[in-house]
Short mmCIF file of C-alpha atoms and ligand atoms in Angstrom, two decimals:
data_model
loop_
_atom_site.label_atom_id
_atom_site.label_comp_id
_atom_site.label_asym_id
_atom_site.label_seq_id
_atom_site.Cartn_x
_atom_site.Cartn_y
_atom_site.Cartn_z
CA MET O 1 0.00 0.00 0.00
CA THR O 2 1.41 3.37 -1.00
CA LYS O 3 1.85 5.92 1.79
CA TYR O 4 1.32 9.63 1.27
CA ILE O 5 3.18 12.32 3.16
CA PHE O 6 1.87 15.86 2.83
CA ILE O 7 4.38 18.59 3.61
CA MET O 8 2.97 22.00 4.52
CA GLY O 9 4.47 25.25 5.69
CA GLY O 10 3.72 27.37 8.74
CA VAL O 11 4.49 30.96 9.81
CA MET O 12 6.33 32.07 6.67
CA SER O 13 7.55 31.02 3.26
CA GLY O 14 11.13 30.38 2.24
CA ILE O 15 12.06 28.25 5.25
CA GLY O 16 12.91 25.14 3.28
CA LYS O 17 9.77 23.08 2.63
CA GLY O 18 11.28 21.96 -0.67
CA ILE O 19 14.56 20.86 0.91
CA THR O 20 12.60 19.17 3.71
CA THR O 21 10.51 17.25 1.18
CA ALA O 22 13.60 16.30 -0.83
CA SER O 23 15.43 15.24 2.34
CA ILE O 24 12.58 13.06 3.60
CA GLY O 25 12.58 11.47 0.16
CA ARG O 26 16.31 10.83 0.33
CA ILE O 27 16.03 9.27 3.80
CA LEU O 28 13.24 6.91 2.73
CA LYS O 29 15.03 6.01 -0.49
CA ASP O 30 18.17 5.19 1.50
CA LYS O 31 16.06 2.88 3.64
CA GLY O 32 15.17 0.90 0.53
CA PHE O 33 11.82 2.39 -0.52
CA ILE O 34 10.64 3.65 -3.89
CA VAL O 35 9.87 7.33 -3.52
CA SER O 36 8.30 9.94 -5.74
CA ALA O 37 7.24 13.50 -5.04
CA ILE O 38 4.76 16.11 -6.19
CA LYS O 39 5.03 19.87 -5.85
CA ILE O 40 1.78 21.79 -5.68
CA ASP O 41 1.94 25.49 -6.49
CA PRO O 42 -1.11 27.59 -5.72
CA TYR O 43 -0.87 30.00 -8.66
CA ILE O 44 -3.17 30.13 -11.67
CA ASN O 45 -0.33 29.86 -14.20
CA VAL O 46 -0.62 26.42 -15.80
CA ASP O 47 3.14 25.99 -15.43
CA ALA O 48 6.08 28.12 -14.33
CA GLY O 49 7.18 28.87 -17.89
CA THR O 50 5.24 32.11 -18.15
CA MET O 51 6.60 33.58 -14.92
CA ASN O 52 9.52 35.95 -14.72
CA PRO O 53 12.37 34.01 -13.08
CA VAL O 54 14.04 37.17 -11.86
CA GLU O 55 11.04 37.68 -9.60
CA HIS O 56 9.80 34.14 -8.95
CA GLY O 57 12.99 32.12 -8.97
CA GLU O 58 14.35 29.72 -11.51
CA VAL O 59 12.15 27.94 -14.00
CA PHE O 60 13.26 24.32 -13.84
CA VAL O 61 12.87 22.06 -16.90
CA CYS O 62 12.26 18.30 -16.87
CA ASP O 63 13.10 15.77 -19.60
CA ASP O 64 9.53 15.80 -20.90
CA GLY O 65 9.69 19.58 -21.34
CA LEU O 66 7.71 20.57 -18.23
CA GLU O 67 8.59 24.07 -17.03
CA CYS O 68 8.16 24.03 -13.30
CA ASP O 69 9.08 25.34 -9.89
CA GLN O 70 12.69 25.09 -8.74
CA ASP O 71 11.65 22.64 -6.01
CA LEU O 72 11.42 19.88 -8.61
CA GLY O 73 15.10 20.54 -9.14
CA ASN O 74 15.70 19.97 -5.44
CA TYR O 75 13.74 16.72 -5.55
CA GLU O 76 15.70 15.49 -8.58
CA ARG O 77 19.04 16.40 -7.01
CA PHE O 78 18.30 14.74 -3.66
CA LEU O 79 16.55 11.69 -5.07
CA GLY O 80 18.81 11.23 -8.09
CA GLN O 81 15.68 10.58 -10.18
CA SER O 82 14.16 12.23 -13.24
CA LEU O 83 10.72 13.71 -12.69
CA SER O 84 8.05 14.91 -15.12
CA THR O 85 4.63 16.51 -15.58
CA ASP O 86 3.29 13.75 -13.29
CA ASN O 87 5.15 15.42 -10.42
CA TYR O 88 3.77 18.92 -10.71
CA ILE O 89 0.44 20.56 -9.96
CA THR O 90 -0.68 24.16 -10.11
CA THR O 91 -4.13 25.54 -9.41
CA GLY O 92 -4.21 26.49 -13.11
CA SER O 93 -3.36 22.99 -14.33
CA ILE O 94 -5.95 21.35 -12.07
CA TYR O 95 -8.75 23.71 -13.12
CA LEU O 96 -7.71 23.32 -16.77
CA SER O 97 -7.87 19.52 -16.72
CA LEU O 98 -11.17 19.56 -14.82
CA ILE O 99 -12.72 22.02 -17.25
CA GLN O 100 -11.48 19.98 -20.23
CA ARG O 101 -13.13 16.88 -18.74
CA GLU O 102 -16.35 18.80 -18.16
CA ARG O 103 -16.35 19.91 -21.81
CA LYS O 104 -16.11 16.26 -22.84
CA MET O 105 -19.25 15.48 -20.83
CA GLU O 106 -17.23 13.24 -18.54
CA PHE O 107 -19.47 14.26 -15.64
CA GLY O 108 -22.58 13.12 -17.47
CA GLY O 109 -24.71 16.19 -16.78
CA LYS O 110 -23.76 16.59 -13.11
CA CYS O 111 -22.99 19.96 -11.59
CA VAL O 112 -19.20 20.22 -11.36
CA GLU O 113 -18.20 22.03 -8.18
CA VAL O 114 -15.04 23.43 -6.63
CA VAL O 115 -15.54 21.06 -3.70
CA PRO O 116 -15.30 18.12 -4.01
CA HIS O 117 -14.22 18.09 -7.67
CA ILE O 118 -11.03 20.13 -7.41
CA PRO O 119 -9.62 18.11 -4.47
CA GLU O 120 -10.78 14.93 -6.26
CA GLU O 121 -8.82 15.98 -9.34
CA VAL O 122 -5.74 16.48 -7.14
CA ILE O 123 -6.20 13.04 -5.59
CA ALA O 124 -6.66 11.49 -9.05
CA LYS O 125 -3.36 13.02 -10.14
CA ILE O 126 -1.60 11.63 -7.05
CA LYS O 127 -3.08 8.20 -7.82
CA ARG O 128 -1.88 8.36 -11.41
CA LEU O 129 1.67 9.01 -10.25
CA GLU O 130 1.35 6.21 -7.70
CA LYS O 131 0.52 3.74 -10.48
CA LYS O 132 3.23 4.93 -12.83
CA ALA O 133 6.03 5.21 -10.28
CA LYS O 134 4.95 2.10 -8.32
CA ALA O 135 6.03 4.17 -5.33
CA ASP O 136 6.02 3.05 -1.70
CA PHE O 137 5.91 6.70 -0.69
CA ILE O 138 4.57 9.76 -2.44
CA LEU O 139 5.57 13.07 -0.90
CA ILE O 140 3.29 15.98 -1.68
CA GLU O 141 4.56 19.45 -0.92
CA ILE O 142 1.85 22.10 -0.74
CA GLY O 143 3.24 25.50 -1.68
CA GLY O 144 2.59 28.62 0.38
CA THR O 145 1.78 28.61 4.09
CA VAL O 146 -1.23 27.27 5.98
CA GLY O 147 -3.89 29.87 6.54
CA GLU O 148 -3.56 31.23 3.01
CA TYR O 149 -6.74 31.32 0.99
CA GLN O 150 -4.90 30.05 -2.09
CA ASN O 151 -3.93 26.59 -0.91
CA LEU O 152 -7.08 25.64 1.01
CA LEU O 153 -8.30 23.28 -1.70
CA PHE O 154 -5.03 21.37 -1.58
CA LEU O 155 -5.30 20.98 2.20
CA GLU O 156 -8.80 19.75 1.49
CA ALA O 157 -7.34 17.09 -0.82
CA ALA O 158 -5.03 15.95 1.99
CA ARG O 159 -7.96 15.80 4.42
CA MET O 160 -10.16 13.85 2.00
CA LEU O 161 -7.42 11.34 1.20
CA LYS O 162 -6.83 10.79 4.91
CA LEU O 163 -10.55 10.23 5.44
CA ARG O 164 -10.48 7.54 2.78
CA GLN O 165 -7.19 5.92 3.77
CA PRO O 166 -6.64 6.83 7.43
CA ASN O 167 -3.61 4.58 7.81
CA ASP O 168 -1.80 5.77 4.72
CA VAL O 169 -1.60 9.53 5.09
CA LEU O 170 0.87 11.54 7.18
CA SER O 171 1.15 15.30 7.53
CA VAL O 172 4.31 17.23 8.21
CA LEU O 173 4.32 20.90 9.17
CA VAL O 174 7.51 22.79 8.44
CA SER O 175 7.38 25.76 10.76
CA TYR O 176 9.57 28.62 11.81
CA LEU O 177 10.61 29.46 15.37
CA PRO O 178 11.95 32.99 15.65
CA ILE O 179 14.49 34.12 18.23
CA PRO O 180 13.81 37.87 18.41
CA ASN O 181 16.94 39.84 19.26
CA THR O 182 15.19 41.87 21.91
CA ILE O 183 13.91 38.77 23.71
CA GLY O 184 16.80 36.39 23.13
CA GLU O 185 14.57 33.34 23.42
CA MET O 186 13.13 30.92 20.87
CA LYS O 187 9.39 31.51 20.54
CA THR O 188 6.93 28.72 19.77
CA LYS O 189 3.72 30.75 19.62
CA PRO O 190 3.69 31.40 15.84
CA THR O 191 4.00 27.65 15.31
CA GLN O 192 1.14 27.01 17.72
CA TYR O 193 -1.01 29.35 15.62
CA ALA O 194 0.08 27.60 12.44
CA VAL O 195 -1.03 24.26 13.88
CA ARG O 196 -4.37 25.82 14.85
CA SER O 197 -4.84 26.97 11.25
CA LEU O 198 -4.03 23.51 10.03
CA ASN O 199 -6.47 22.04 12.55
CA SER O 200 -9.21 24.31 11.26
CA ALA O 201 -8.61 22.80 7.82
CA GLY O 202 -9.25 19.40 9.43
CA ILE O 203 -5.63 18.31 9.56
CA GLN O 204 -3.53 17.36 12.57
CA PRO O 205 0.21 17.27 11.86
CA ASP O 206 2.07 14.06 12.64
CA PHE O 207 5.42 15.82 12.61
CA ILE O 208 6.67 19.35 13.15
CA ILE O 209 9.93 20.27 11.47
CA ALA O 210 11.17 23.08 13.67
CA ARG O 211 13.14 25.50 11.51
CA ALA O 212 15.20 27.90 13.58
CA ALA O 213 18.67 29.35 13.86
CA VAL O 214 19.57 26.67 16.42
CA PRO O 215 18.20 23.23 17.45
CA VAL O 216 15.01 23.23 19.54
CA ASP O 217 15.66 22.44 23.18
CA GLY O 218 13.74 20.20 25.60
CA PRO O 219 11.46 22.77 27.29
CA ARG O 220 10.29 24.14 23.95
CA LYS O 221 9.71 20.67 22.53
CA LYS O 222 7.58 19.92 25.59
CA LYS O 223 5.60 23.13 25.21
CA MET O 224 4.93 22.58 21.50
CA SER O 225 4.05 18.97 22.14
CA ILE O 226 1.31 19.96 24.59
CA PHE O 227 -0.05 22.90 22.62
CA CYS O 228 0.20 21.33 19.17
CA GLY O 229 -0.71 17.76 20.08
CA VAL O 230 2.43 16.26 18.58
CA ASP O 231 4.64 13.71 20.35
CA GLU O 232 7.91 15.32 21.50
CA LYS O 233 9.84 12.74 19.53
CA ASP O 234 8.06 13.88 16.38
CA ILE O 235 9.24 17.45 16.73
CA ILE O 236 12.34 17.44 14.60
CA SER O 237 15.08 20.05 14.94
CA ALA O 238 16.03 21.79 11.73
CA PRO O 239 18.65 24.39 12.65
CA ASP O 240 20.39 26.61 10.10
CA ILE O 241 23.29 24.68 8.62
CA LYS O 242 26.08 25.27 6.15
CA SER O 243 24.87 23.05 3.35
CA ILE O 244 21.42 21.90 2.30
CA TYR O 245 22.89 18.46 1.62
CA GLU O 246 23.38 18.05 5.34
CA VAL O 247 19.65 18.23 6.03
CA PRO O 248 18.89 14.49 5.60
CA VAL O 249 21.79 13.63 7.91
CA ASN O 250 20.52 16.15 10.45
CA PHE O 251 16.94 14.84 10.34
CA GLU O 252 18.27 11.37 10.97
CA LYS O 253 19.89 12.62 14.18
CA ASP O 254 16.31 12.97 15.44
CA ASP O 255 15.48 9.58 13.89
CA LEU O 256 12.91 11.05 11.50
CA GLY O 257 13.10 8.15 9.02
CA ASN O 258 12.29 5.47 11.57
CA ARG O 259 9.60 7.63 13.19
CA ILE O 260 7.89 7.88 9.79
CA LEU O 261 8.21 4.14 9.18
CA LYS O 262 6.84 3.38 12.64
CA LYS O 263 3.71 5.42 11.97
CA CYS O 264 3.29 3.52 8.70
CA ASN O 265 3.89 0.13 10.30
CA LEU O 266 6.89 -0.41 8.05
CA ARG O 267 10.49 -1.44 8.65
CA ALA O 268 13.58 -0.26 6.83
CA LYS O 269 14.57 -2.57 3.98
CA LYS O 270 18.21 -1.55 4.22
CA SER O 271 20.39 0.70 6.31
CA ASN O 272 21.21 4.23 5.19
CA GLY O 273 23.73 4.38 2.36
CA LEU O 274 27.22 5.70 2.88
CA ASP O 275 27.32 7.82 -0.30
CA TRP O 276 25.39 10.68 1.20
CA LYS O 277 27.46 10.69 4.41
CA ARG O 278 30.63 10.74 2.31
CA LEU O 279 29.26 13.69 0.36
CA VAL O 280 28.58 15.64 3.55
CA SER O 281 32.05 14.81 4.83
CA ASN O 282 33.58 16.12 1.57
CA ILE O 283 31.60 19.32 1.97
CA HIS O 284 32.92 19.80 5.49
CA ASN O 285 36.54 19.00 4.76
CA PRO O 286 37.56 20.94 1.66
CA LYS O 287 41.17 20.67 0.54
CA THR O 288 41.14 23.67 -1.72
CA GLN O 289 38.84 26.41 -2.91
CA VAL O 290 37.60 27.67 -6.23
CA LYS O 291 36.34 31.16 -7.03
CA ILE O 292 33.59 31.43 -9.61
CA GLY O 293 32.05 34.64 -10.91
CA ILE O 294 28.54 34.49 -12.33
CA VAL O 295 27.85 37.37 -14.68
CA GLY O 296 24.09 37.69 -14.68
CA LYS O 297 21.16 39.92 -14.13
CA TYR O 298 19.70 40.27 -10.72
CA PHE O 299 16.49 41.44 -9.22
CA LYS O 300 16.24 44.03 -6.51
CA THR O 301 13.17 44.23 -4.31
CA GLY O 302 13.58 47.22 -2.04
CA ASP O 303 16.84 46.69 -0.15
CA PHE O 304 17.13 43.00 -1.05
CA THR O 305 18.58 41.24 -4.06
CA LEU O 306 17.35 37.79 -5.04
CA MET O 307 19.66 35.11 -6.46
CA ASP O 308 17.08 32.37 -6.77
CA SER O 309 16.88 32.56 -10.53
CA TYR O 310 20.17 30.68 -10.92
CA ILE O 311 19.67 28.01 -8.26
CA SER O 312 20.48 24.98 -10.47
CA VAL O 313 23.63 26.68 -11.76
CA ILE O 314 24.78 27.30 -8.19
CA GLU O 315 24.08 23.71 -7.19
CA ALA O 316 25.84 22.32 -10.27
CA ILE O 317 28.94 24.37 -9.40
CA LYS O 318 28.81 22.99 -5.87
CA HIS O 319 28.44 19.36 -7.03
CA ALA O 320 31.47 19.60 -9.30
CA SER O 321 33.48 21.39 -6.61
CA PHE O 322 32.63 18.81 -3.94
CA HIS O 323 33.85 16.16 -6.40
CA PHE O 324 37.32 17.74 -6.20
CA LYS O 325 37.00 18.41 -2.45
CA ALA O 326 37.01 22.11 -3.27
CA LYS O 327 35.02 24.79 -1.52
CA PRO O 328 33.23 26.92 -4.11
CA GLU O 329 33.12 30.63 -3.53
CA ILE O 330 30.50 32.14 -5.82
CA THR O 331 30.36 35.85 -6.55
CA TRP O 332 27.47 37.65 -8.23
CA LEU O 333 28.51 40.10 -10.86
CA SER O 334 25.87 42.30 -12.36
CA ALA O 335 26.45 42.46 -16.12
CA GLU O 336 25.18 46.02 -16.24
CA ILE O 337 28.13 47.40 -14.25
CA PHE O 338 30.49 46.35 -17.06
CA GLU O 339 28.37 48.30 -19.54
CA GLU O 340 28.52 51.41 -17.39
CA ASN O 341 32.20 51.04 -16.64
CA PRO O 342 34.26 48.58 -18.76
CA LYS O 343 37.30 49.37 -16.61
CA LEU O 344 35.74 47.11 -13.97
CA LEU O 345 36.36 44.11 -16.24
CA VAL O 346 39.82 43.66 -14.69
CA GLU O 347 37.97 42.50 -11.57
CA LEU O 348 37.31 39.27 -13.49
CA LYS O 349 41.00 38.40 -13.09
CA LYS O 350 40.25 37.55 -9.45
CA PHE O 351 38.19 34.55 -10.46
CA ASP O 352 39.24 31.01 -11.35
CA GLY O 353 36.33 30.78 -13.75
CA ILE O 354 33.44 32.77 -15.22
CA ILE O 355 29.91 31.58 -15.98
CA VAL O 356 27.36 33.40 -18.08
CA PRO O 357 24.02 31.70 -17.41
CA GLY O 358 20.75 31.63 -19.36
CA GLY O 359 18.45 34.59 -19.74
CA PHE O 360 15.93 36.52 -21.78
CA GLY O 361 15.66 40.10 -22.96
CA ASN O 362 18.45 42.56 -23.65
CA ARG O 363 19.11 44.02 -20.20
CA GLY O 364 22.78 43.44 -19.41
CA VAL O 365 23.53 41.61 -22.66
CA GLU O 366 26.36 43.89 -23.83
CA GLY O 367 27.98 43.67 -20.38
CA LYS O 368 27.91 39.89 -20.60
CA ILE O 369 29.53 40.01 -24.04
CA LEU O 370 32.31 42.24 -22.64
CA ALA O 371 32.88 39.76 -19.82
CA ILE O 372 33.07 36.86 -22.30
CA GLU O 373 35.58 38.74 -24.43
CA TYR O 374 37.67 39.38 -21.33
CA ALA O 375 37.55 35.70 -20.30
CA ARG O 376 38.47 34.57 -23.83
CA LYS O 377 41.38 36.96 -24.22
CA ASN O 378 42.73 36.47 -20.69
CA LYS O 379 42.32 32.69 -20.80
CA ILE O 380 40.02 32.55 -17.78
CA PRO O 381 37.97 29.32 -17.87
CA PHE O 382 34.56 30.21 -19.27
CA PHE O 383 31.28 28.31 -19.35
CA GLY O 384 28.26 29.73 -21.20
CA LEU O 385 24.82 28.28 -20.59
CA CYS O 386 22.08 28.77 -23.21
CA LEU O 387 22.06 32.58 -23.57
CA GLY O 388 25.68 32.42 -22.38
CA MET O 389 26.51 30.20 -25.37
CA GLN O 390 24.65 32.48 -27.77
CA LEU O 391 26.54 35.51 -26.46
CA ALA O 392 29.88 33.69 -26.67
CA THR O 393 29.10 32.99 -30.33
CA ILE O 394 28.19 36.65 -30.91
CA GLU O 395 31.38 37.81 -29.20
CA PHE O 396 33.45 35.46 -31.38
CA ALA O 397 31.63 36.57 -34.54
CA ARG O 398 32.23 40.24 -33.74
CA ASN O 399 35.76 40.18 -32.43
CA VAL O 400 37.35 37.21 -34.21
CA CYS O 401 35.40 36.84 -37.47
CA GLY O 402 35.06 40.62 -37.82
CA ILE O 403 31.26 40.62 -38.23
CA LYS O 404 30.87 43.91 -36.38
CA ASN O 405 27.07 43.93 -36.44
CA ALA O 406 26.70 40.34 -35.22
CA ASN O 407 23.93 39.88 -32.68
CA SER O 408 20.83 37.86 -31.81
CA MET O 409 17.50 38.70 -33.40
CA GLU O 410 16.20 38.70 -29.83
CA PHE O 411 18.04 41.97 -29.20
CA ASP O 412 18.37 43.66 -32.58
CA GLU O 413 16.17 42.87 -35.54
CA LYS O 414 18.48 44.69 -37.95
CA CYS O 415 21.62 42.80 -36.98
CA GLU O 416 23.66 40.14 -38.75
CA SER O 417 21.64 37.34 -37.22
CA VAL O 418 24.36 35.01 -35.98
CA ILE O 419 21.68 33.94 -33.51
CA ASP O 420 18.23 33.70 -35.07
CA MET O 421 14.80 32.58 -33.97
CA MET O 422 14.00 28.96 -34.86
CA LEU O 423 11.49 28.67 -37.70
CA GLU O 424 8.64 26.99 -35.83
CA GLN O 425 9.06 29.55 -33.03
CA LYS O 426 8.28 32.39 -35.44
CA ARG O 427 5.01 30.71 -36.34
CA LEU O 428 4.03 30.07 -32.71
CA LEU O 429 4.69 33.64 -31.61
CA LYS O 430 2.76 35.05 -34.55
CA GLU O 431 -0.24 33.24 -33.06
CA ASN O 432 0.59 34.56 -29.56
CA ARG O 433 1.23 31.03 -28.35
CA TYR O 434 3.70 31.66 -25.54
CA GLY O 435 2.92 29.11 -22.81
CA GLY O 436 4.90 25.87 -23.05
CA THR O 437 5.99 26.48 -26.64
CA MET O 438 9.76 27.04 -26.48
CA ARG O 439 12.08 24.26 -27.59
CA LEU O 440 11.72 22.43 -24.29
CA GLY O 441 13.07 19.35 -22.60
CA ALA O 442 15.46 16.59 -23.59
CA TYR O 443 16.94 16.36 -27.08
CA ASN O 444 19.81 14.28 -28.37
CA CYS O 445 23.15 15.76 -29.23
CA LYS O 446 25.95 14.13 -31.20
CA LEU O 447 29.46 15.01 -30.07
CA LYS O 448 32.49 15.57 -32.25
CA PRO O 449 35.46 13.26 -31.57
CA GLY O 450 38.48 14.77 -29.88
CA THR O 451 36.66 17.76 -28.38
CA ILE O 452 36.52 18.83 -24.72
CA SER O 453 32.84 17.92 -24.67
CA ARG O 454 33.29 14.47 -26.19
CA LYS O 455 36.02 13.67 -23.66
CA ALA O 456 33.98 15.01 -20.74
CA TYR O 457 30.89 12.91 -21.51
CA GLY O 458 32.79 9.81 -22.56
CA SER O 459 30.09 8.95 -25.10
CA GLU O 460 29.07 10.08 -28.54
CA ILE O 461 25.32 10.63 -28.11
CA ILE O 462 24.07 12.54 -25.11
CA SER O 463 20.71 13.94 -24.07
CA GLU O 464 20.28 17.34 -22.44
CA ARG O 465 17.44 19.68 -21.47
CA HIS O 466 16.54 22.80 -23.38
CA ARG O 467 14.52 25.98 -23.00
CA HIS O 468 14.97 28.49 -25.80
CA ARG O 469 13.50 30.08 -28.91
CA TYR O 470 16.72 31.25 -30.58
CA GLU O 471 19.53 29.21 -32.05
CA LEU O 472 22.90 29.53 -33.77
CA ASN O 473 22.17 30.43 -37.39
CA ASN O 474 23.71 27.70 -39.58
CA LYS O 475 24.39 30.33 -42.28
CA TYR O 476 27.29 31.54 -40.12
CA LYS O 477 28.55 28.12 -39.07
CA GLU O 478 31.22 27.90 -41.76
CA ILE O 479 32.83 31.28 -41.07
CA LEU O 480 32.76 30.69 -37.31
CA GLU O 481 34.43 27.30 -37.73
CA LYS O 482 36.98 28.65 -40.21
CA SER O 483 37.96 31.28 -37.66
CA GLY O 484 38.55 28.64 -34.99
CA LEU O 485 35.30 28.12 -33.11
CA VAL O 486 34.67 24.38 -32.74
CA VAL O 487 31.11 23.13 -33.10
CA SER O 488 31.45 20.13 -30.82
CA GLY O 489 27.80 19.11 -30.45
CA VAL O 490 24.93 19.06 -32.93
CA ASN O 491 21.36 17.84 -32.67
CA PRO O 492 21.28 15.09 -35.33
CA GLU O 493 17.53 15.33 -36.11
CA LYS O 494 17.37 19.06 -36.84
CA ASP O 495 21.03 19.91 -37.40
CA LEU O 496 20.97 22.51 -34.61
CA VAL O 497 24.26 23.57 -33.01
CA GLU O 498 24.19 22.52 -29.35
CA ILE O 499 27.77 23.12 -28.15
CA VAL O 500 30.58 25.43 -29.21
CA GLU O 501 34.06 25.47 -27.73
CA LEU O 502 37.61 26.64 -28.27
CA PRO O 503 40.37 24.04 -28.56
CA ARG O 504 42.46 23.37 -25.45
CA SER O 505 45.54 24.55 -27.39
CA VAL O 506 44.23 28.15 -27.44
CA HIS O 507 42.24 28.34 -24.19
CA PRO O 508 42.15 26.28 -20.96
CA PHE O 509 38.34 25.93 -21.04
CA PHE O 510 35.94 27.85 -23.21
CA VAL O 511 32.64 26.01 -23.73
CA GLY O 512 29.09 27.16 -24.43
CA THR O 513 26.01 24.94 -24.50
CA GLN O 514 22.66 25.75 -26.06
CA PHE O 515 21.10 23.39 -23.51
CA HIS O 516 21.05 23.73 -19.71
CA PRO O 517 23.50 21.19 -18.27
CA GLU O 518 22.78 22.51 -14.77
CA PHE O 519 19.38 20.78 -14.77
CA LYS O 520 20.94 17.35 -14.87
CA SER O 521 23.64 17.70 -12.25
CA ASN O 522 23.29 16.08 -8.87
CA PRO O 523 25.56 15.92 -5.84
CA LEU O 524 26.51 12.26 -6.19
CA THR O 525 27.09 12.50 -9.95
CA PRO O 526 28.19 16.01 -10.94
CA HIS O 527 27.55 17.03 -14.53
CA PRO O 528 30.51 16.12 -16.81
CA LEU O 529 30.85 19.63 -18.29
CA PHE O 530 30.64 21.35 -14.90
CA ARG O 531 33.17 18.81 -13.64
CA GLU O 532 35.62 19.64 -16.43
CA PHE O 533 35.00 23.37 -16.02
CA ILE O 534 35.80 23.20 -12.30
CA ARG O 535 38.81 20.99 -13.02
CA ALA O 536 40.14 23.71 -15.34
CA CYS O 537 39.36 26.39 -12.72
CA ILE O 538 41.29 24.54 -10.03
CA LYS O 539 44.31 24.13 -12.34
N1 LIG L 1 16.75 34.05 -24.76
C1 LIG L 1 17.43 32.98 -25.41
C2 LIG L 1 16.50 32.15 -26.27
O1 LIG L 1 15.32 32.23 -26.14
C3 LIG L 1 18.15 32.10 -24.40
C4 LIG L 1 17.24 31.35 -23.52
C5 LIG L 1 17.89 30.82 -22.27
O2 LIG L 1 18.98 31.25 -21.89
N2 LIG L 1 17.23 29.90 -21.60
O3 LIG L 1 16.95 31.41 -27.09
#
């Protein structure tokens, strides 16, 4: 019988529900169970593809082309599994599928109502995943915090499933315990209120994950236990720690895995693997360090700047660094400052390597091109991801091939279109079809023998995830190659350039990929190109 664990948030957002869900998954997987996970986002957008990442965080892409919340990236990285559309729900997608069924007369003339039909649709989706994944456990993370109007119907789904299968459903509340400076004491009251809100939705938590700056002590566990109706042993400390990859190990200190199994009347099928512990030990005992500069575009909200839009890139850098027992030091460089003051480019000398990540729109583009030129000329290891690859090609076309007006049609419609919009994309946009229509998801790429990329992957055909509308214009391929740019990867079906690089003889590492390698990196198996990039940086 499949067990369902709902993970909900209390007090405030951004306290690590996603990492908690991913970590519980990792713990159960290490105990020998088949695990899958679903993220529920309360917004009306059908997927995350139409949301601005600079404001909402990274848009993660799965093999099947789903554009989703960055938490699916966390699940994939912790579980070491590929996920898909089966693992993602938004309010928009649930309403859409329900309305489509209603239009097909699937309800046979009945009145279709928000309750119970929306929660039923959620449960049906969970059941579909259960069948496909043959999972022992399905973790369902409900976005937002309890008490919000937006996620009520998802709490309702959890309640209804529990009513139907009382022995198969657990609820976990991830809550925050502040330690106000002026008081100097950890306060449990906000969490008590969060549990009350959950209770009023008909749900009693089985576990409280107590997020705080430090571990929760005995007296506070006792207090919460009484006021929240949760066994002291099921209040799990989740103090701030250095690395998210430590979270599963930390949860296990409070025996979370076995507590979950006990409530489900299950026993571990094997003891926790050593791989994860070794990883955490590598993180804690670095032998060297590596300084990476990410030249990107950042979002300011009042006095705060958000970095969430590049989360998979950051994690991929970490995975490759941990592989070499190196401590990564990542610095954010706003591309726009190089446009305002090119003299600042010398700052790039401080870094062991430079990354230009993906992006849309022309803000900061010329600054990124200046940074790429600097990295190329000064032989600083460079890795360009999607837009980063397109800009590296433009830089090469302008400064090496002498095509002064080279650009992407995305930024200048009168340019020499070294980067042009793909044909089918032109048609889609003419019809205003924006949602879910980019070149998305996994496509094959054939690698050229003898190149950096071919050596890194160790195989000729690879598959990587995409999210773009523009592409290297094959009209310019010959002149680029003649001038020394190596096209090391091509999509065999459509003859699209997927990777460009400079030979090792002229540069220590200069690689750009049209795809997003960062989406397929995970801590136990770092991505081959990130690995080789970091290797070059350490050298
Ligand atoms: N804006 C570029 C395109 O659409 C690059 C996209 C990206 O970096 N993901 O092709």
